[in-house]
Amino acid sequence: DEVSRQHIKKNKIHSSKRAEFINHTLYLCPECKAIDTFSAKGNDFYCRSCGYDIHIDRYGFFERTSFGKLYFDNVRDWFNWEEQEFFNLVSKIIKNGFKDMIFEDIASNVYIEKENTPDLIFAGKADIQFFKDKITLKFIDTEKVINMNFDDLQTINPQVNERIEIYYKNTAYRIIGNSPGVSALKWEVAANAIWKISGQTHKLSSYIRN
């Protein structure tokens, strides 16, 4: 276990950008439960919703920039908590009959598979929105709307950086966030909550422990 080993070995991390892109992995604030509200710069990151702030020390461990509770001192423990917490949060919202949008990424770049080829072509910018029964792409310039219901949605996978790969009705979609640090991981966890509740267990990601 890398975190446990680092606690013992204390190898120094020679970087002045230790927090860069931390929000690809950490998307749920432990203080206010806001989704994807972290901004990072240098060795620090903070929640834009409540101001919860973290400094990453020279060994890669977390400490508070200001006074207040430190929920986790490493990325592993935070990630394990948020996966379970976010899964439970989405499940609770769905079971309570919530019908509005749960979360979204605005002005994302959307690429769609070109017919009869493996190529993906740019389709425009869209707000990608998560509902309890579907994912919706609302294109900004054309006002076109694509609704992807979870029964016909085959796979959803986070890739490197801000990219999500979706396979829906045998067509591939690639969605890239409009700014550095947008988390693609939250989409996979939320979709897994839907599939588990609806009994579509064959679609569940093997590494998500719920």
Short mmCIF file of C-alpha atoms in Angstrom, two decimals:
data_model
loop_
_atom_site.label_atom_id
_atom_site.label_comp_id
_atom_site.label_asym_id
_atom_site.label_seq_id
_atom_site.Cartn_x
_atom_site.Cartn_y
_atom_site.Cartn_z
CA ASP A 1 0.00 0.00 0.00
CA GLU A 2 1.65 3.18 -1.21
CA VAL A 3 0.08 5.44 1.43
CA SER A 4 1.06 3.16 4.33
CA ARG A 5 4.58 2.85 2.94
CA GLN A 6 4.88 6.62 2.58
CA HIS A 7 3.82 7.10 6.21
CA ILE A 8 6.86 5.03 7.17
CA LYS A 9 9.44 5.99 4.53
CA LYS A 10 8.56 9.71 4.24
CA ASN A 11 10.04 10.12 0.77
CA LYS A 12 10.01 13.78 -0.26
CA ILE A 13 8.02 14.84 -3.31
CA HIS A 14 10.09 17.38 -5.23
CA SER A 15 7.29 19.33 -6.88
CA SER A 16 5.71 22.73 -6.45
CA LYS A 17 2.45 21.48 -8.03
CA ARG A 18 1.46 18.65 -5.72
CA ALA A 19 -2.23 19.61 -5.82
CA GLU A 20 -2.41 19.92 -9.60
CA PHE A 21 -5.40 17.97 -10.98
CA ILE A 22 -6.20 16.48 -7.54
CA ASN A 23 -9.85 17.20 -8.37
CA HIS A 24 -9.82 14.54 -11.08
CA THR A 25 -9.95 12.09 -8.19
CA LEU A 26 -11.45 14.11 -5.34
CA TYR A 27 -14.86 15.50 -6.31
CA LEU A 28 -16.91 15.46 -3.07
CA CYS A 29 -16.25 17.96 -0.27
CA PRO A 30 -16.26 16.27 3.17
CA GLU A 31 -17.27 19.53 4.84
CA CYS A 32 -20.32 20.63 2.81
CA LYS A 33 -20.87 17.65 0.43
CA ALA A 34 -20.70 19.93 -2.63
CA ILE A 35 -19.96 18.10 -5.89
CA ASP A 36 -16.95 19.01 -8.06
CA THR A 37 -16.25 22.40 -6.45
CA PHE A 38 -12.50 22.13 -5.83
CA SER A 39 -9.97 24.56 -7.26
CA ALA A 40 -6.29 23.70 -7.10
CA LYS A 41 -3.08 25.71 -7.46
CA GLY A 42 0.45 24.78 -6.55
CA ASN A 43 0.35 22.62 -3.42
CA ASP A 44 -3.08 23.77 -2.23
CA PHE A 45 -6.72 23.20 -3.08
CA TYR A 46 -10.02 24.41 -1.65
CA CYS A 47 -13.79 24.04 -2.00
CA ARG A 48 -15.37 26.98 -3.79
CA SER A 49 -18.66 26.27 -2.00
CA CYS A 50 -17.63 26.37 1.66
CA GLY A 51 -13.94 27.33 1.64
CA TYR A 52 -12.66 24.04 3.08
CA ASP A 53 -8.93 24.23 2.33
CA ILE A 54 -6.08 21.72 2.12
CA HIS A 55 -2.32 21.97 1.76
CA ILE A 56 -0.36 18.96 0.48
CA ASP A 57 2.94 18.70 2.34
CA ARG A 58 6.31 17.63 0.94
CA TYR A 59 5.45 13.97 1.63
CA GLY A 60 2.09 14.03 -0.16
CA PHE A 61 -0.08 14.17 2.97
CA PHE A 62 -2.90 16.62 3.64
CA GLU A 63 -3.08 19.32 6.27
CA ARG A 64 -5.43 22.23 6.80
CA THR A 65 -4.39 25.58 5.41
CA SER A 66 -6.59 27.31 7.99
CA PHE A 67 -7.99 26.12 11.31
CA GLY A 68 -10.61 23.40 11.25
CA LYS A 69 -11.17 19.67 11.03
CA LEU A 70 -8.93 17.52 8.87
CA TYR A 71 -11.15 14.71 7.61
CA PHE A 72 -8.43 12.79 5.73
CA ASP A 73 -4.66 13.14 5.52
CA ASN A 74 -4.25 11.28 2.21
CA VAL A 75 -5.93 10.80 -1.15
CA ARG A 76 -6.60 7.06 -0.64
CA ASP A 77 -8.79 7.50 2.44
CA TRP A 78 -10.62 10.49 0.95
CA PHE A 79 -11.28 8.58 -2.27
CA ASN A 80 -12.61 5.51 -0.43
CA TRP A 81 -14.92 7.70 1.66
CA GLU A 82 -16.28 9.74 -1.24
CA GLU A 83 -16.99 6.68 -3.39
CA GLN A 84 -19.25 5.22 -0.70
CA GLU A 85 -20.69 8.60 0.33
CA PHE A 86 -21.50 9.68 -3.22
CA PHE A 87 -22.98 6.29 -4.08
CA ASN A 88 -25.21 6.52 -1.00
CA LEU A 89 -26.11 10.14 -1.75
CA VAL A 90 -27.26 9.36 -5.30
CA SER A 91 -29.11 6.24 -4.11
CA LYS A 92 -30.97 8.24 -1.44
CA ILE A 93 -31.96 10.96 -3.92
CA ILE A 94 -33.35 8.36 -6.32
CA LYS A 95 -35.26 6.41 -3.69
CA ASN A 96 -36.84 9.64 -2.41
CA GLY A 97 -38.37 10.24 -5.84
CA PHE A 98 -36.25 13.31 -6.69
CA LYS A 99 -36.97 14.21 -10.33
CA ASP A 100 -34.79 17.26 -10.93
CA MET A 101 -31.22 17.31 -12.20
CA ILE A 102 -28.76 15.94 -9.64
CA PHE A 103 -25.55 17.44 -11.03
CA GLU A 104 -24.05 18.67 -14.31
CA ASP A 105 -20.88 19.69 -16.14
CA ILE A 106 -21.49 22.79 -18.24
CA ALA A 107 -20.15 23.61 -21.72
CA SER A 108 -18.42 20.26 -22.21
CA ASN A 109 -16.93 19.30 -25.58
CA VAL A 110 -18.87 16.42 -27.13
CA TYR A 111 -17.56 14.00 -29.76
CA ILE A 112 -19.78 11.37 -31.39
CA GLU A 113 -18.78 8.28 -33.32
CA LYS A 114 -18.96 8.78 -37.07
CA GLU A 115 -21.23 6.21 -38.67
CA ASN A 116 -19.49 3.07 -39.97
CA THR A 117 -16.06 4.31 -38.82
CA PRO A 118 -14.06 4.17 -35.58
CA ASP A 119 -13.57 7.95 -35.73
CA LEU A 120 -15.13 10.46 -33.36
CA ILE A 121 -16.19 13.84 -34.71
CA PHE A 122 -16.78 17.05 -32.77
CA ALA A 123 -20.52 17.58 -32.30
CA GLY A 124 -20.42 20.81 -30.30
CA LYS A 125 -20.49 22.09 -26.74
CA ALA A 126 -23.17 20.81 -24.41
CA ASP A 127 -24.23 20.83 -20.79
CA ILE A 128 -24.14 17.21 -19.62
CA GLN A 129 -26.74 16.63 -16.92
CA PHE A 130 -27.39 13.68 -14.60
CA PHE A 131 -30.97 12.70 -13.71
CA LYS A 132 -32.23 9.63 -11.88
CA ASP A 133 -33.34 7.94 -15.12
CA LYS A 134 -31.09 9.43 -17.80
CA ILE A 135 -28.07 11.47 -18.82
CA THR A 136 -28.96 14.46 -20.98
CA LEU A 137 -26.74 16.35 -23.43
CA LYS A 138 -28.10 19.86 -24.06
CA PHE A 139 -26.16 21.42 -26.90
CA ILE A 140 -25.55 25.12 -26.41
CA ASP A 141 -25.43 26.48 -29.98
CA THR A 142 -27.99 24.26 -31.72
CA GLU A 143 -30.37 23.60 -28.79
CA LYS A 144 -30.26 19.92 -29.76
CA VAL A 145 -30.95 17.52 -26.88
CA ILE A 146 -29.82 13.89 -26.55
CA ASN A 147 -31.38 11.84 -23.76
CA MET A 148 -29.60 8.64 -22.75
CA ASN A 149 -31.75 6.45 -20.52
CA PHE A 150 -29.96 4.08 -18.17
CA ASP A 151 -31.63 0.97 -19.57
CA ASP A 152 -30.03 1.53 -22.99
CA LEU A 153 -26.80 3.10 -21.71
CA GLN A 154 -24.24 0.32 -22.03
CA THR A 155 -21.07 1.69 -20.42
CA ILE A 156 -19.72 4.90 -18.93
CA ASN A 157 -16.03 5.16 -18.12
CA PRO A 158 -13.80 7.99 -16.88
CA GLN A 159 -10.58 8.33 -18.84
CA VAL A 160 -7.49 10.50 -18.40
CA ASN A 161 -7.94 14.14 -17.39
CA GLU A 162 -11.54 15.43 -17.80
CA ARG A 163 -12.74 12.83 -20.31
CA ILE A 164 -15.75 10.49 -20.12
CA GLU A 165 -16.39 7.70 -22.61
CA ILE A 166 -20.05 6.68 -23.01
CA TYR A 167 -21.41 3.83 -25.12
CA TYR A 168 -25.12 4.27 -25.78
CA LYS A 169 -27.24 2.24 -28.20
CA ASN A 170 -24.07 0.98 -29.90
CA THR A 171 -22.74 4.51 -30.47
CA ALA A 172 -19.64 5.91 -28.77
CA TYR A 173 -19.60 9.37 -27.19
CA ARG A 174 -16.61 11.21 -25.78
CA ILE A 175 -17.22 14.13 -23.42
CA ILE A 176 -14.41 16.40 -22.26
CA GLY A 177 -14.82 18.96 -19.48
CA ASN A 178 -14.54 22.62 -20.35
CA SER A 179 -11.77 23.37 -17.83
CA PRO A 180 -8.87 21.52 -16.17
CA GLY A 181 -9.82 19.50 -13.12
CA VAL A 182 -13.42 18.59 -13.92
CA SER A 183 -13.95 15.12 -12.46
CA ALA A 184 -15.14 12.40 -14.85
CA LEU A 185 -15.08 9.81 -12.08
CA LYS A 186 -18.29 11.03 -10.42
CA TRP A 187 -20.31 10.06 -13.51
CA GLU A 188 -19.28 6.41 -13.29
CA VAL A 189 -20.01 6.17 -9.56
CA ALA A 190 -23.45 7.79 -9.97
CA ALA A 191 -24.35 5.55 -12.92
CA ASN A 192 -23.36 2.50 -10.89
CA ALA A 193 -25.81 3.58 -8.17
CA ILE A 194 -28.61 3.71 -10.76
CA TRP A 195 -27.74 0.33 -12.21
CA LYS A 196 -27.50 -1.34 -8.81
CA ILE A 197 -30.89 0.00 -7.71
CA SER A 198 -32.51 -1.02 -11.00
CA GLY A 199 -30.98 -4.52 -10.93
CA GLN A 200 -28.67 -4.02 -13.93
CA THR A 201 -25.77 -5.58 -12.05
CA HIS A 202 -24.04 -6.81 -15.23
CA LYS A 203 -23.16 -3.17 -15.98
CA LEU A 204 -21.48 -2.44 -12.64
CA SER A 205 -17.80 -1.47 -12.58
CA SER A 206 -15.79 -4.17 -10.83
CA TYR A 207 -13.61 -1.76 -8.83
CA ILE A 208 -16.46 0.23 -7.26
CA ARG A 209 -17.07 -1.41 -3.89
CA ASN A 210 -20.78 -0.99 -3.26
#
